[in-house]
Coordinates of C-alpha atoms in Angstrom, one line a residue:
Chain R
M10 CA 111.5 167.3 134.9
N11 CA 113.9 169.5 137.0
K12 CA 117.5 168.6 137.7
L13 CA 116.9 167.2 141.2
R14 CA 114.2 164.9 139.9
R15 CA 116.5 163.7 137.1
L16 CA 119.3 163.1 139.6
S17 CA 116.9 161.2 141.9
F18 CA 115.6 159.1 139.0
A19 CA 119.2 158.3 137.9
L20 CA 120.2 157.3 141.5
L21 CA 117.1 155.1 142.0
L22 CA 117.7 153.5 138.6
A23 CA 121.3 152.8 139.4
I24 CA 120.5 151.3 142.8
V25 CA 117.7 149.2 141.3
L26 CA 120.0 147.9 138.6
A27 CA 122.8 147.2 141.0
S28 CA 120.4 145.2 143.3
L29 CA 119.1 143.3 140.3
G30 CA 122.6 142.5 139.2
A31 CA 123.5 141.3 142.7
D32 CA 124.3 137.8 141.4
F33 CA 126.9 139.2 139.1
L34 CA 128.3 142.0 141.3
A35 CA 128.5 139.9 144.5
P36 CA 128.6 136.2 143.4
A37 CA 129.4 135.1 146.9
G38 CA 125.7 135.2 147.8
Y39 CA 124.1 136.6 150.9
A40 CA 124.2 133.5 153.0
T41 CA 127.7 132.1 152.3
Q42 CA 129.9 132.2 155.3
F43 CA 133.6 132.9 155.1
R44 CA 134.4 131.6 158.6
E45 CA 138.1 132.4 158.5
T46 CA 137.3 136.1 158.0
P47 CA 134.5 137.3 160.3
N48 CA 134.1 141.1 160.9
S49 CA 136.7 141.7 158.2
P50 CA 137.3 145.3 157.0
P51 CA 136.9 146.0 153.2
T52 CA 139.3 144.0 151.1
R53 CA 139.5 143.1 147.4
A54 CA 137.5 140.0 148.0
H55 CA 134.9 141.7 150.1
L56 CA 134.5 145.3 149.1
L57 CA 132.4 146.2 152.2
G58 CA 134.0 143.6 154.5
T59 CA 132.2 140.8 156.2
D60 CA 129.7 140.7 159.1
A61 CA 130.1 138.9 162.4
L62 CA 129.1 135.6 160.8
G63 CA 131.7 136.1 158.0
R64 CA 129.1 136.9 155.3
D65 CA 129.9 139.3 152.5
R66 CA 128.4 142.7 153.4
L67 CA 128.2 143.9 149.8
A68 CA 126.2 140.8 148.7
R69 CA 123.9 141.2 151.7
T70 CA 123.4 144.9 151.0
L71 CA 122.6 144.3 147.3
Y72 CA 120.2 141.5 148.1
G73 CA 118.6 143.4 150.9
T74 CA 118.1 146.4 148.6
R75 CA 116.5 144.1 146.1
V76 CA 114.1 142.7 148.7
S77 CA 113.1 146.2 150.0
L78 CA 112.9 147.9 146.6
L79 CA 110.8 145.1 145.0
L80 CA 108.4 144.4 147.8
A81 CA 107.8 148.0 149.1
P82 CA 106.1 148.9 145.8
A83 CA 104.2 145.6 145.9
A84 CA 102.9 146.5 149.4
A85 CA 102.1 150.1 148.2
L86 CA 100.1 148.6 145.3
L87 CA 98.1 146.4 147.7
S88 CA 97.4 149.3 150.1
T89 CA 96.4 151.6 147.2
L90 CA 94.1 148.9 145.8
L91 CA 92.5 148.5 149.2
A92 CA 92.2 152.3 149.6
G93 CA 90.7 152.6 146.1
M94 CA 88.1 149.9 146.8
I95 CA 87.1 151.0 150.3
G96 CA 87.5 154.8 149.8
G97 CA 86.3 154.8 146.2
F98 CA 83.2 152.8 146.9
A99 CA 82.4 154.7 150.1
G100 CA 82.7 158.1 148.3
Y101 CA 80.7 156.9 145.3
V102 CA 77.8 155.4 147.3
G103 CA 77.8 158.1 150.0
G104 CA 75.3 158.2 152.9
A105 CA 75.4 155.7 155.7
W106 CA 77.9 153.5 153.9
Q107 CA 80.4 156.4 153.6
K108 CA 79.9 157.2 157.3
A109 CA 80.4 153.6 158.4
S110 CA 83.5 153.2 156.1
M111 CA 85.1 156.4 157.3
A112 CA 84.4 155.6 161.0
F113 CA 86.2 152.3 160.4
T114 CA 89.0 154.2 158.7
D115 CA 89.2 156.6 161.7
L116 CA 89.5 153.6 164.0
F117 CA 92.7 152.6 162.1
L118 CA 94.0 156.1 162.1
S119 CA 93.4 156.6 165.8
L120 CA 96.1 154.1 166.6
P121 CA 99.7 155.1 165.9
W122 CA 100.8 153.2 162.8
L123 CA 103.9 151.6 164.3
F124 CA 101.9 150.5 167.4
L125 CA 99.4 148.7 165.2
L126 CA 102.1 147.3 163.0
I127 CA 104.1 145.9 165.8
T128 CA 101.1 144.5 167.6
V129 CA 99.8 142.6 164.5
R130 CA 103.3 141.5 163.3
A131 CA 104.1 140.1 166.7
L132 CA 100.9 138.1 166.6
L133 CA 101.9 136.3 163.4
P134 CA 104.5 133.5 163.6
L135 CA 108.1 134.7 163.9
N136 CA 109.7 131.3 163.3
V137 CA 108.7 130.9 159.7
S138 CA 110.9 130.5 156.7
P139 CA 112.8 133.6 155.5
T140 CA 110.7 133.8 152.3
A141 CA 107.5 133.5 154.2
S142 CA 108.6 136.2 156.7
V143 CA 109.3 138.6 153.8
M144 CA 105.8 138.0 152.4
V145 CA 104.2 138.3 155.8
T146 CA 106.0 141.6 156.6
F147 CA 105.2 143.3 153.3
A148 CA 101.7 142.0 153.1
L149 CA 101.0 143.3 156.5
L150 CA 102.4 146.8 155.5
G151 CA 100.0 146.7 152.5
I152 CA 97.0 145.5 154.5
L153 CA 97.4 147.9 157.4
G154 CA 98.6 151.0 155.4
W155 CA 95.4 151.8 153.5
A156 CA 93.5 154.0 155.9
A157 CA 95.1 157.4 155.2
S158 CA 94.9 156.9 151.5
A159 CA 91.3 155.7 151.7
R160 CA 90.3 159.0 153.2
V161 CA 91.8 160.9 150.3
V162 CA 90.3 158.6 147.7
C163 CA 86.9 158.8 149.4
A164 CA 87.0 162.7 149.3
G165 CA 87.9 162.5 145.6
A166 CA 85.1 160.1 144.8
A167 CA 82.6 162.0 146.8
G168 CA 83.5 165.2 145.0
M169 CA 83.1 163.4 141.7
R170 CA 79.7 161.9 142.6
D171 CA 78.0 165.2 142.3
S172 CA 80.0 166.5 139.3
E173 CA 78.3 167.5 136.1
F174 CA 79.7 164.6 133.9
V175 CA 78.5 162.0 136.4
L176 CA 75.0 163.6 136.6
L177 CA 74.9 163.6 132.8
A178 CA 76.0 160.0 132.7
R179 CA 73.3 159.1 135.2
A180 CA 70.7 161.0 133.2
S181 CA 71.8 159.0 130.2
G182 CA 70.8 155.8 132.0
I183 CA 74.3 154.4 132.6
G184 CA 74.3 151.6 135.2
R185 CA 76.0 152.1 138.6
A186 CA 78.8 149.6 138.0
R187 CA 79.6 151.0 134.6
L188 CA 79.6 154.5 136.0
L189 CA 82.0 153.5 138.8
F190 CA 84.4 151.5 136.7
I191 CA 84.3 153.4 133.4
H192 CA 83.9 157.0 134.6
I193 CA 84.8 157.5 138.3
L194 CA 87.7 155.2 138.9
P195 CA 89.7 156.3 135.8
N196 CA 89.3 159.9 137.0
L197 CA 90.6 158.9 140.4
K198 CA 93.8 157.6 138.8
P199 CA 95.9 160.7 139.6
V200 CA 94.9 160.4 143.3
L201 CA 95.6 156.7 143.4
L202 CA 98.9 157.1 141.7
A203 CA 99.9 159.8 144.2
Q204 CA 99.0 157.6 147.1
F205 CA 100.9 154.7 145.6
W206 CA 104.1 156.8 145.2
L207 CA 103.7 158.3 148.7
S208 CA 103.3 154.9 150.3
I209 CA 106.6 153.4 149.0
P210 CA 109.0 155.5 151.1
I211 CA 106.7 155.1 154.1
F212 CA 106.7 151.3 153.8
I213 CA 110.5 151.2 153.3
L214 CA 110.9 153.1 156.5
A215 CA 108.3 150.9 158.3
E216 CA 110.1 147.7 157.3
A217 CA 113.4 149.2 158.5
N218 CA 111.8 150.0 161.9
L219 CA 110.3 146.5 162.2
G220 CA 113.6 144.9 161.1
I221 CA 115.6 146.8 163.7
L222 CA 113.1 145.6 166.4
G223 CA 113.5 142.0 165.2
L224 CA 110.0 141.7 163.7
G225 CA 111.0 142.0 160.1
V226 CA 112.5 139.7 157.5
A227 CA 114.0 136.5 159.1
E228 CA 117.7 135.6 158.8
P229 CA 119.5 134.7 156.6
L230 CA 117.5 136.6 154.0
P231 CA 118.7 140.3 154.2
S232 CA 116.5 143.4 154.0
W233 CA 117.4 147.0 155.0
G234 CA 115.7 146.4 158.3
S235 CA 117.8 143.4 159.2
L236 CA 120.9 145.0 157.9
L237 CA 120.4 148.0 160.1
R238 CA 120.2 145.8 163.1
E239 CA 124.0 145.7 162.9
L240 CA 124.0 149.3 164.0
E241 CA 123.2 148.0 167.5
D242 CA 126.8 147.0 167.7
L243 CA 128.0 150.5 166.9
A244 CA 128.6 151.2 170.6
T245 CA 132.1 150.1 169.6
F246 CA 132.1 152.2 166.4
S247 CA 135.6 153.2 165.5
G248 CA 135.5 154.7 162.1
E249 CA 134.0 151.6 160.4
F250 CA 132.1 153.7 157.9
W251 CA 131.4 150.8 155.6
K252 CA 128.9 149.5 158.2
L253 CA 126.8 152.6 157.5
V254 CA 126.4 151.8 153.7
P255 CA 122.9 150.2 154.1
L256 CA 121.7 153.3 156.1
A257 CA 123.2 155.6 153.5
L258 CA 121.5 153.6 150.7
L259 CA 118.1 153.7 152.5
V260 CA 118.4 157.5 153.0
V261 CA 119.3 158.0 149.4
V262 CA 116.4 155.9 148.1
V263 CA 113.8 157.5 150.4
T264 CA 115.1 161.0 149.6
S265 CA 115.0 160.1 145.9
F266 CA 111.4 159.0 146.2
Q267 CA 110.5 162.2 148.0
F268 CA 112.0 164.3 145.2
L269 CA 110.3 162.1 142.5
I270 CA 106.8 162.7 144.0
S271 CA 106.1 166.0 142.4
H272 CA 104.1 168.7 143.9
N273 CA 101.4 168.2 141.3
E274 CA 101.0 164.5 142.1
V275 CA 100.7 165.1 145.8
S276 CA 98.1 167.8 145.4
A277 CA 96.1 165.9 142.8
Chain T
M253 CA 85.1 158.4 171.0
L254 CA 83.8 155.8 173.4
I255 CA 82.6 153.6 170.5
T256 CA 86.0 153.9 168.7
V257 CA 87.8 152.9 171.9
L258 CA 85.5 149.9 172.5
V259 CA 85.6 148.7 168.9
G260 CA 89.4 149.2 168.8
A261 CA 89.9 147.2 171.9
F262 CA 87.6 144.4 170.7
L263 CA 89.5 144.2 167.4
T264 CA 92.8 143.9 169.1
A265 CA 91.5 141.2 171.4
T266 CA 90.1 139.3 168.4
L267 CA 93.4 139.6 166.5
I268 CA 95.4 138.3 169.5
R269 CA 92.9 135.4 170.0
L270 CA 93.1 134.4 166.3
A271 CA 96.9 134.6 166.2
P272 CA 98.6 131.3 165.6
G273 CA 99.9 129.7 168.8
F274 CA 97.8 131.8 171.1
D275 CA 97.4 129.0 173.6
A276 CA 101.1 128.0 173.6
D277 CA 103.4 129.2 176.3
V278 CA 107.1 128.4 176.4
Q279 CA 106.9 128.2 180.2
Q280 CA 104.7 125.2 179.9
L281 CA 107.6 123.3 178.5
D282 CA 109.7 123.8 181.6
S283 CA 110.4 120.3 182.9
R284 CA 110.9 121.6 186.5
L285 CA 107.2 122.6 186.8
S286 CA 104.7 120.2 188.3
H287 CA 101.8 118.8 186.3
E288 CA 99.3 120.9 188.5
T289 CA 101.1 124.2 187.7
V290 CA 101.0 123.5 184.0
E291 CA 97.3 122.6 184.2
A292 CA 96.6 125.7 186.2
W293 CA 98.2 127.8 183.4
R294 CA 96.3 126.0 180.8
A295 CA 93.1 126.6 182.6
E296 CA 93.9 130.3 183.0
R297 CA 94.6 130.6 179.2
A298 CA 91.4 128.6 178.4
Q299 CA 89.4 131.3 180.2
N300 CA 90.4 133.7 177.5
S301 CA 89.8 131.4 174.6
N302 CA 86.2 132.6 174.0
I303 CA 86.9 136.1 172.8
V304 CA 83.4 137.5 173.4
R305 CA 83.2 136.1 176.9
F306 CA 86.7 137.4 177.6
Y307 CA 85.9 140.9 176.3
F308 CA 82.7 141.4 178.2
R309 CA 84.3 140.0 181.4
Y310 CA 87.2 142.4 180.7
L311 CA 84.8 145.4 180.3
G312 CA 82.9 144.5 183.4
A313 CA 86.0 144.3 185.5
A314 CA 87.5 147.4 183.8
L315 CA 84.4 149.4 185.0
H316 CA 85.5 148.5 188.6
G317 CA 89.1 149.5 187.8
D318 CA 90.4 146.0 187.4
F319 CA 92.2 145.6 184.0
G320 CA 93.4 142.0 184.8
Q321 CA 96.7 140.4 185.3
S322 CA 99.6 140.6 182.8
Q323 CA 100.4 137.0 181.7
T324 CA 104.0 137.7 180.8
L325 CA 105.0 140.1 183.7
N326 CA 102.6 138.4 186.2
R327 CA 101.6 141.8 187.7
P328 CA 98.3 143.7 187.7
V329 CA 97.9 145.6 184.4
R330 CA 96.6 148.7 186.2
Q331 CA 99.8 148.8 188.3
L332 CA 102.0 148.4 185.2
I333 CA 100.2 151.2 183.3
A334 CA 100.2 153.5 186.3
E335 CA 104.0 153.0 186.7
R336 CA 104.8 153.5 183.1
L337 CA 102.3 156.1 181.9
P338 CA 104.2 159.1 183.5
V339 CA 107.5 157.9 182.0
T340 CA 106.0 157.9 178.5
A341 CA 104.0 161.1 179.1
R342 CA 107.3 162.9 180.1
L343 CA 109.2 161.5 177.1
V344 CA 106.4 162.2 174.6
G345 CA 105.6 165.6 176.2
W346 CA 109.2 166.9 176.1
G347 CA 109.7 165.4 172.6
V348 CA 106.6 167.0 171.2
L349 CA 107.4 170.3 172.8
L350 CA 110.9 170.4 171.6
G351 CA 110.0 169.1 168.1
W352 CA 107.3 171.8 167.8
T353 CA 109.6 174.6 169.0
L354 CA 112.3 173.6 166.6
A355 CA 109.8 173.3 163.7
L356 CA 108.1 176.6 164.4
V357 CA 111.3 178.6 165.0
L358 CA 112.8 177.2 161.8
A359 CA 109.6 177.6 159.7
F360 CA 109.2 181.3 160.9
S361 CA 112.9 182.0 160.3
V362 CA 112.6 180.6 156.8
S363 CA 109.6 182.9 156.2
L364 CA 111.4 186.0 157.7
I365 CA 114.9 185.4 156.3
R366 CA 114.4 185.5 152.6
W367 CA 117.9 184.0 151.8
V368 CA 117.6 181.0 149.5
G369 CA 120.6 179.3 151.0
F370 CA 119.1 179.3 154.5
R371 CA 115.9 177.9 153.2
W372 CA 117.7 175.1 151.4
I373 CA 119.7 174.2 154.5
A374 CA 116.5 174.1 156.6
V375 CA 114.6 172.0 154.0
V376 CA 117.5 169.6 153.5
C377 CA 118.0 169.1 157.3
A378 CA 114.3 168.4 157.8
G379 CA 114.1 166.2 154.6
A380 CA 117.1 164.1 155.8
L381 CA 115.5 163.5 159.1
L382 CA 112.3 162.4 157.4
C383 CA 114.3 159.7 155.6
I384 CA 115.8 158.1 158.7
P385 CA 113.8 155.4 160.5
S386 CA 112.9 156.3 164.1
A387 CA 114.6 153.2 165.3
V388 CA 117.9 154.3 163.8
L389 CA 117.5 157.7 165.5
A390 CA 116.9 155.9 168.8
L391 CA 120.1 153.8 168.2
A392 CA 122.1 156.9 167.5
F393 CA 120.9 158.4 170.8
V394 CA 121.9 155.3 172.6
I395 CA 125.4 155.5 171.1
L396 CA 125.7 159.2 171.8
R397 CA 124.3 158.7 175.3
A398 CA 121.9 161.6 174.7
P399 CA 118.4 162.0 176.2
A400 CA 115.8 159.9 174.5
F401 CA 113.3 162.7 174.2
L402 CA 115.6 164.3 171.6
A403 CA 115.0 161.3 169.4
I404 CA 111.2 161.8 169.7
A405 CA 111.7 165.5 169.0
L406 CA 113.7 164.7 165.8
V407 CA 110.8 162.4 164.6
V408 CA 108.2 165.1 165.2
F409 CA 110.2 168.1 164.0
P410 CA 110.6 167.4 160.2
K411 CA 106.9 166.6 159.7
I412 CA 105.7 169.7 161.6
F413 CA 108.3 171.8 159.9
S414 CA 107.3 170.7 156.4
I415 CA 103.6 171.1 157.0
T416 CA 104.0 174.5 158.8
R417 CA 106.2 175.8 155.9
S418 CA 103.6 174.7 153.4
F419 CA 100.8 176.5 155.4
L420 CA 102.9 179.6 155.7
E421 CA 103.8 179.7 152.0
K422 CA 100.1 179.3 151.0
S423 CA 99.2 182.1 153.5
Y424 CA 101.8 184.4 152.0
E425 CA 100.1 184.1 148.6
L426 CA 96.7 185.4 149.9
P427 CA 95.8 188.8 148.3
H428 CA 95.5 190.8 151.6
I429 CA 99.0 189.6 152.7
V430 CA 100.5 190.4 149.3
T431 CA 98.9 193.9 149.7
A432 CA 100.2 194.3 153.2
R433 CA 103.8 193.5 152.1
A434 CA 103.5 195.7 149.0
K435 CA 102.5 198.6 151.4
G436 CA 105.8 198.1 153.2
I437 CA 104.6 196.6 156.5
S438 CA 107.5 194.9 158.2
E439 CA 108.0 191.1 157.7
L440 CA 107.6 190.4 161.4
R441 CA 104.4 192.3 161.6
V442 CA 103.0 190.6 158.5
L443 CA 103.9 187.2 160.0
L444 CA 102.4 187.9 163.5
W445 CA 99.4 189.9 162.5
H446 CA 98.3 188.6 159.1
V447 CA 99.9 185.2 158.4
L448 CA 99.6 183.5 161.8
P449 CA 95.9 184.1 162.3
V450 CA 95.3 182.5 158.9
S451 CA 97.4 179.4 159.4
G452 CA 97.0 179.2 163.2
G453 CA 93.9 176.9 163.0
Q454 CA 95.6 174.4 160.8
L455 CA 98.7 174.4 163.0
I456 CA 96.5 173.7 166.1
A457 CA 94.9 170.8 164.3
L458 CA 98.4 169.4 163.7
A459 CA 99.0 169.3 167.4
G460 CA 96.8 166.2 167.9
V461 CA 98.5 164.4 165.0
S462 CA 101.9 165.1 166.4
V463 CA 101.0 163.3 169.7
S464 CA 100.1 160.2 167.7
L465 CA 103.3 160.5 165.8
A466 CA 105.4 160.8 169.0
L467 CA 103.5 157.9 170.6
G468 CA 104.4 155.7 167.6
A469 CA 108.0 156.7 167.8
S470 CA 108.1 156.0 171.5
I471 CA 107.9 152.3 170.8
P472 CA 111.3 151.9 169.1
V473 CA 112.8 154.7 171.2
E474 CA 111.8 153.1 174.6
A475 CA 112.5 149.5 173.4
L476 CA 116.1 150.4 172.1
C477 CA 117.0 152.9 174.8
G478 CA 115.8 150.6 177.6
I479 CA 113.2 153.1 179.0
A480 CA 110.5 151.5 181.1
G481 CA 107.5 153.3 179.5
L482 CA 104.3 152.3 177.7
G483 CA 106.2 151.9 174.4
Q484 CA 108.5 149.3 175.9
L485 CA 105.5 147.7 177.6
A486 CA 103.6 147.4 174.3
W487 CA 106.7 145.9 172.8
Q488 CA 107.0 143.3 175.6
A489 CA 103.3 142.6 175.5
A490 CA 103.3 142.1 171.7
L491 CA 106.1 139.6 171.9
G492 CA 104.6 137.7 174.8
R493 CA 101.0 137.8 173.2
D494 CA 99.8 139.2 176.5
L495 CA 96.0 139.6 175.9
P496 CA 94.9 141.6 178.9
L497 CA 97.9 143.9 178.7
L498 CA 97.7 144.5 174.9
V499 CA 93.9 145.2 175.1
T500 CA 94.4 147.7 177.9
L501 CA 97.4 149.4 176.1
T502 CA 95.2 149.7 172.9
V503 CA 92.5 151.4 175.0
V504 CA 95.1 153.8 176.6
V505 CA 96.8 154.7 173.4
T506 CA 93.5 155.2 171.5
V507 CA 92.1 157.3 174.4
V508 CA 95.3 159.5 174.5
T509 CA 95.3 159.9 170.7
L510 CA 91.6 160.7 170.4
A511 CA 91.8 163.1 173.4
A512 CA 94.8 164.9 171.8
N513 CA 92.8 165.3 168.5
M514 CA 89.6 166.4 170.3
T515 CA 91.5 168.9 172.4
S516 CA 93.1 170.5 169.3
D517 CA 89.7 170.5 167.6
I518 CA 88.1 172.2 170.7
V519 CA 90.9 174.8 170.9
N520 CA 90.6 175.4 167.2
E521 CA 86.9 176.0 167.4
S522 CA 87.1 178.3 170.4
L523 CA 89.7 180.5 168.6
K524 CA 87.6 180.9 165.5
P525 CA 86.1 184.4 165.1
R526 CA 82.4 184.4 165.7
A527 CA 79.9 186.4 163.6
A528 CA 78.3 189.2 165.7

């Protein structure tokens, strides 16, 4: 592990731990309003100041980080599982099934990702509870984000279908299901793992885009997307750098993920 | 391509039809409206409730150039698309052009200037831009009052730069290029005569992908910068659950994306050396 990867890992770990310790580090909570001090600059009581509704910015940033950092990997896991099932099965079976599956995948890929995401997200109810909106947003990212990964997995499975060890296993009379689950899928693990890691920063950025456009996590629950909506007011920005902390955290986390995805994993 | 477009449009229509609250319209709650007006609206919405009937009626009318009436903007969809398509085409066109120019100039400079510091600066700049959501870039350009196509360019640039740099690095490892450099051929000549012909095909294939990338970025950019283009229209249509408008937009976006990919494939094929 080189120095940059170590530093990225340490930064990510520190941010994850800070977000998990939000209850201790920012006991005010993300929804508590301090109505006498709205839009306050950083003070001892509020280290990052308060927002327009008088809520503690540090608490909202930490809880928002927790939401994004816990659910983006969950969405990545869902999309990787879908990619593994669709792409892996298509590559393993081959023939008409592979062609049909890849045509369906191409259909998904022919539409810009954000266009598809916004269209489908807007069709789902927007006036749901904050918890439900978190689930809907990240589930959607997982359900719609499988196509690119499925292509890679399909290519990997198709390559394995004609490999010598699979031919030998077939010649030994191993059943198709056993061949798929015991021999092919474990060998696709590096590809699936790479797709999982690659998806996390993509989903974090997608949630941020949705949040800024008002289609992400519902108030009062914070996420990086909803926290970044505050930047809309920066037309009156006058050196209030503490307002940029969520953006800085997002950039640090996404950059750390990019460094952590090693060249070997990506090319696997 | 035609099948992809038709299936894509049908899937979009089905999704919108199945969305919760499809038949509801806030306007129906307006107490100033007469009972007849509300009933007329309901009847109009009910016409679209059978998705198969809606889709085939839509296709039949589309063949005659009629894409229906926007339910939210109350204007013909064809007119809306015709008004806004040139705006988005200009925005995306300039954005893609500038993004590509920046990416190629920087990637070639990194290849030619063998100074590690310069390479690091280029990689860090591109990497930092990759980590910023396109909506944040759009907001930054609103605050800076800078042209919006620059935001599109900054979305396209880092991806093209990273991939181009990777292609070039792989090309530089090829035996004939290593030999050419060992023989003392100038770096510029190696790049133009030996490296570019090898990685040119892959770069042309990227052109189609960059159009799709820019179209996706045009949604937050147009929505946040207040530009009346297709991205903003898609945004309004999605929020208003405007079935005819969303289906037509899906068709337009799919056609543009597929056409861009097909064009880059055709150009790529035509540039491939043929066996005598």
